[in-house]
Coordinates of C-alpha atoms in Angstrom, one line a residue:
M1 CA 6.9 80.2 -39.8
A2 CA 5.5 77.1 -41.5
K3 CA 8.8 75.2 -41.1
R4 CA 9.0 76.1 -37.4
L5 CA 5.5 74.8 -36.8
I6 CA 6.2 71.6 -38.7
A7 CA 9.3 71.1 -36.6
E8 CA 7.3 71.6 -33.4
F9 CA 4.7 69.1 -34.6
L10 CA 7.2 66.4 -35.4
G11 CA 9.3 67.1 -32.3
T12 CA 6.3 66.8 -30.0
A13 CA 5.1 63.7 -31.7
W14 CA 8.6 62.2 -31.1
L15 CA 8.4 63.3 -27.4
V16 CA 5.1 61.5 -26.9
L17 CA 6.0 58.4 -28.9
G18 CA 9.4 58.0 -27.3
G19 CA 8.6 59.1 -23.8
C20 CA 5.1 57.7 -23.3
G21 CA 6.0 54.8 -25.6
S22 CA 8.7 53.7 -23.2
A23 CA 6.2 53.7 -20.3
V24 CA 3.5 51.8 -22.3
L25 CA 5.6 49.3 -24.2
A26 CA 8.9 48.8 -22.2
A27 CA 8.5 49.8 -18.6
T28 CA 6.8 46.7 -17.4
F29 CA 8.0 44.2 -20.0
P30 CA 8.5 40.9 -18.2
E31 CA 11.9 40.4 -16.5
V32 CA 13.7 43.1 -18.7
G33 CA 11.4 46.1 -18.3
I34 CA 13.1 49.4 -18.1
G35 CA 11.3 50.7 -15.0
L36 CA 10.9 54.2 -13.8
A37 CA 14.5 55.1 -14.4
G38 CA 14.3 53.9 -17.9
V39 CA 11.2 55.9 -18.6
S40 CA 12.8 59.0 -17.1
L41 CA 15.8 58.6 -19.3
A42 CA 13.6 58.0 -22.4
F43 CA 11.9 61.4 -21.9
G44 CA 15.2 63.1 -21.4
L45 CA 16.6 61.5 -24.6
T46 CA 13.6 62.6 -26.7
V47 CA 14.3 66.2 -25.6
L48 CA 18.0 65.9 -26.2
T49 CA 17.8 64.3 -29.6
M50 CA 15.1 66.7 -30.9
A51 CA 17.0 69.7 -29.5
Y52 CA 20.0 68.9 -31.6
S53 CA 17.8 68.1 -34.6
I54 CA 15.3 71.0 -34.7
G55 CA 16.7 73.5 -32.2
H56 CA 18.0 75.6 -35.0
V57 CA 14.7 75.5 -36.8
S58 CA 12.0 76.2 -34.1
G59 CA 13.9 76.4 -30.8
C60 CA 12.6 72.9 -30.0
H61 CA 10.0 74.0 -27.4
L62 CA 7.7 70.9 -27.8
N63 CA 5.7 72.1 -24.9
P64 CA 3.1 74.9 -24.4
A65 CA 4.5 75.6 -20.9
V66 CA 8.0 76.2 -22.4
S67 CA 6.6 78.5 -25.1
V68 CA 4.7 80.5 -22.4
G69 CA 7.7 80.5 -20.1
L70 CA 10.0 81.7 -22.7
G71 CA 7.5 84.4 -23.6
A72 CA 7.4 85.5 -19.9
G73 CA 11.1 85.5 -19.9
G74 CA 11.4 87.7 -22.9
R75 CA 12.7 85.1 -25.2
F76 CA 9.7 84.4 -27.4
S77 CA 7.1 86.5 -29.1
A78 CA 3.5 86.3 -27.8
S79 CA 2.2 86.6 -31.3
D80 CA 3.8 83.2 -32.1
L81 CA 2.2 81.4 -29.1
P82 CA -1.1 80.3 -30.7
G83 CA 0.7 78.6 -33.7
Y84 CA 3.3 76.9 -31.6
I85 CA 0.7 75.6 -29.1
A86 CA -1.5 74.3 -31.8
A87 CA 1.4 72.5 -33.5
Q88 CA 2.6 71.0 -30.2
V89 CA -0.9 69.7 -29.2
S90 CA -1.5 68.3 -32.7
G91 CA 1.9 66.6 -32.7
A92 CA 1.2 65.1 -29.3
I93 CA -2.1 63.7 -30.5
F94 CA -0.4 62.3 -33.6
G95 CA 2.3 60.7 -31.5
A96 CA -0.2 59.2 -29.1
G97 CA -2.1 57.8 -32.2
V98 CA 1.0 56.1 -33.5
L99 CA 1.7 54.7 -30.0
Y100 CA -1.9 53.4 -29.8
A101 CA -1.5 51.7 -33.2
I102 CA 1.6 49.9 -32.0
A103 CA 0.4 49.1 -28.4
S104 CA -3.0 47.8 -29.5
G105 CA -1.2 45.2 -31.6
T106 CA -1.0 42.8 -28.7
P107 CA -4.1 40.9 -27.5
D108 CA -3.8 41.9 -23.8
F109 CA -3.6 45.6 -24.5
S110 CA -6.1 47.8 -22.5
L111 CA -6.5 51.5 -22.0
A112 CA -7.5 50.6 -18.5
G113 CA -3.7 50.7 -17.7
G114 CA -3.8 54.5 -18.2
F115 CA -1.8 54.7 -21.5
A116 CA 0.8 56.9 -19.7
S117 CA -1.8 59.5 -18.9
N118 CA -1.2 61.9 -16.0
G119 CA -3.4 61.8 -12.9
F120 CA -3.8 62.5 -9.3
G121 CA -5.7 60.8 -6.4
E122 CA -6.5 57.3 -7.3
H123 CA -4.9 57.8 -10.7
S124 CA -1.6 59.0 -9.3
P125 CA 0.9 56.1 -9.4
G126 CA 1.6 56.8 -5.7
G127 CA -1.9 57.9 -4.7
Y128 CA -0.8 61.6 -4.3
S129 CA -3.5 64.2 -3.7
Q130 CA -4.7 66.9 -6.1
G131 CA -2.9 69.5 -4.1
A132 CA 0.4 67.5 -4.1
A133 CA 0.1 67.0 -7.8
F134 CA -0.5 70.7 -8.4
V135 CA 2.5 71.7 -6.4
A136 CA 4.7 69.1 -8.0
E137 CA 3.8 70.2 -11.5
V138 CA 4.3 73.9 -10.8
A139 CA 7.6 73.3 -9.1
M140 CA 9.0 70.9 -11.7
T141 CA 8.0 73.2 -14.6
F142 CA 9.5 76.2 -12.8
A143 CA 12.8 74.3 -12.5
F144 CA 12.6 73.2 -16.1
L145 CA 12.2 76.7 -17.5
F146 CA 14.9 78.0 -15.1
V147 CA 17.3 75.5 -16.5
I148 CA 16.3 76.2 -20.1
M149 CA 16.7 79.9 -19.7
G150 CA 20.1 79.4 -18.1
A151 CA 21.4 76.8 -20.6
T152 CA 20.4 79.0 -23.5
H153 CA 21.8 82.2 -22.1
G154 CA 24.3 84.1 -24.3
S155 CA 27.1 83.6 -21.8
A156 CA 26.4 79.8 -21.3
P157 CA 28.8 77.3 -22.8
K158 CA 27.9 76.9 -26.5
G159 CA 26.5 73.7 -27.8
F160 CA 25.7 72.1 -24.5
A161 CA 22.2 73.4 -23.9
P162 CA 20.4 70.2 -25.2
I163 CA 22.4 68.1 -22.8
A164 CA 21.6 70.2 -19.8
I165 CA 17.9 70.4 -20.8
G166 CA 17.6 66.7 -21.5
L167 CA 19.2 65.8 -18.2
C168 CA 16.9 68.2 -16.4
R169 CA 13.9 66.5 -18.0
T170 CA 15.3 63.1 -16.9
L171 CA 15.7 64.4 -13.3
I172 CA 12.2 65.8 -13.3
H173 CA 10.8 62.4 -14.2
L174 CA 12.9 60.6 -11.7
V175 CA 11.4 62.8 -9.0
S176 CA 7.8 63.1 -10.1
I177 CA 6.6 60.0 -11.9
P178 CA 5.3 58.6 -8.6
V179 CA 3.3 61.8 -8.1
T180 CA 1.6 62.5 -11.4
N181 CA 3.2 60.2 -14.0
T182 CA 5.0 63.5 -14.8
S183 CA 3.5 66.0 -17.2
V184 CA 5.4 69.3 -17.1
N185 CA 3.9 69.6 -20.6
P186 CA 0.2 70.2 -21.4
A187 CA 0.6 68.8 -24.9
R188 CA 2.2 65.6 -23.7
S189 CA -0.8 65.2 -21.2
T190 CA -3.4 65.9 -23.9
G191 CA -2.4 63.3 -26.4
P192 CA -2.8 60.1 -24.2
A193 CA -5.8 61.6 -22.3
L194 CA -7.8 61.9 -25.5
F195 CA -7.4 58.1 -26.1
V196 CA -8.2 57.2 -22.5
G197 CA -11.1 59.6 -22.0
G198 CA -13.1 59.5 -18.8
W199 CA -11.0 60.3 -15.7
A200 CA -7.9 61.3 -17.8
L201 CA -9.9 64.1 -19.5
Q202 CA -11.6 65.1 -16.3
Q203 CA -8.2 65.6 -14.6
L204 CA -6.5 67.1 -17.7
W205 CA -7.1 70.7 -16.5
L206 CA -4.5 70.4 -13.8
F207 CA -1.9 69.4 -16.3
W208 CA -2.5 72.5 -18.3
V209 CA -2.9 75.0 -15.5
A210 CA 0.0 74.0 -13.2
P211 CA 2.7 73.7 -15.9
L212 CA 1.7 77.0 -17.5
I213 CA 1.9 78.7 -14.1
G214 CA 5.3 77.0 -13.3
G215 CA 6.6 77.8 -16.8
A216 CA 5.7 81.5 -16.6
L217 CA 7.1 81.8 -13.1
G218 CA 10.4 80.1 -14.1
G219 CA 10.8 82.4 -17.1
V220 CA 10.1 85.5 -15.1
A221 CA 12.5 84.4 -12.3
Y222 CA 15.4 83.8 -14.6
R223 CA 14.7 87.1 -16.5
L224 CA 15.0 89.0 -13.2
L225 CA 18.2 87.1 -12.3
S226 CA 19.9 87.6 -15.7
P227 CA 18.0 89.6 -18.3
D228 CA 20.6 89.0 -21.1
M229 CA 19.2 87.4 -24.3
P230 CA 20.4 84.1 -25.7
T231 CA 22.5 83.8 -28.8
P232 CA 20.2 83.6 -31.9
T233 CA 21.1 80.0 -32.7
E234 CA 20.8 78.5 -29.2
V235 CA 18.2 75.9 -28.6
S236 CA 15.3 76.8 -26.3
G237 CA 14.5 73.4 -25.1
N238 CA 11.4 71.3 -24.6

């Protein structure tokens, strides 16, 4: 169990450092910034690279909503949830800390830019309402779990699950960055929010509640569609 938790810690740290780091450090870099498409791809790549690296160790959840969704879908033991969630949140905070140490190395750095935190209303990149943000997070996490469950199904093509899951994560960001800056992952939201404080912590509840609901619904929906278990070595996803 200890190795699985260490893998989840390191994998989630990489998710935050790579994904949020692309938004904080590279998205708006003068003239050659990677933009929203680049940030979306970066998040997908963090999932894909870690899925191939630690999928055989921990299942590469990297996300409390994924762990809860897999549990609801019959793919993960409820008794393992507390340890996984603690490792994921700790990893996200560590990853955000490393990112802060890097980003604060420039004289014009300021947390007022949001530090890749998730938000709604005036803190939504597109000014979307709390209701719209909630629906987006539930729907996107539902879709994410549905893809994870299908890609890791015992009858799915072997070895391709990380690609499908990473591309799904990229697509989710392409759609929802303007709405909430894209969470779909309570741990990913918690790390940056702890550094920003204020509004980011006040709005953090939505980025726990909505993804957990969406993840559970996605796991249950796929379980009803196709109840077969995945092969033991298949990656579970982020």
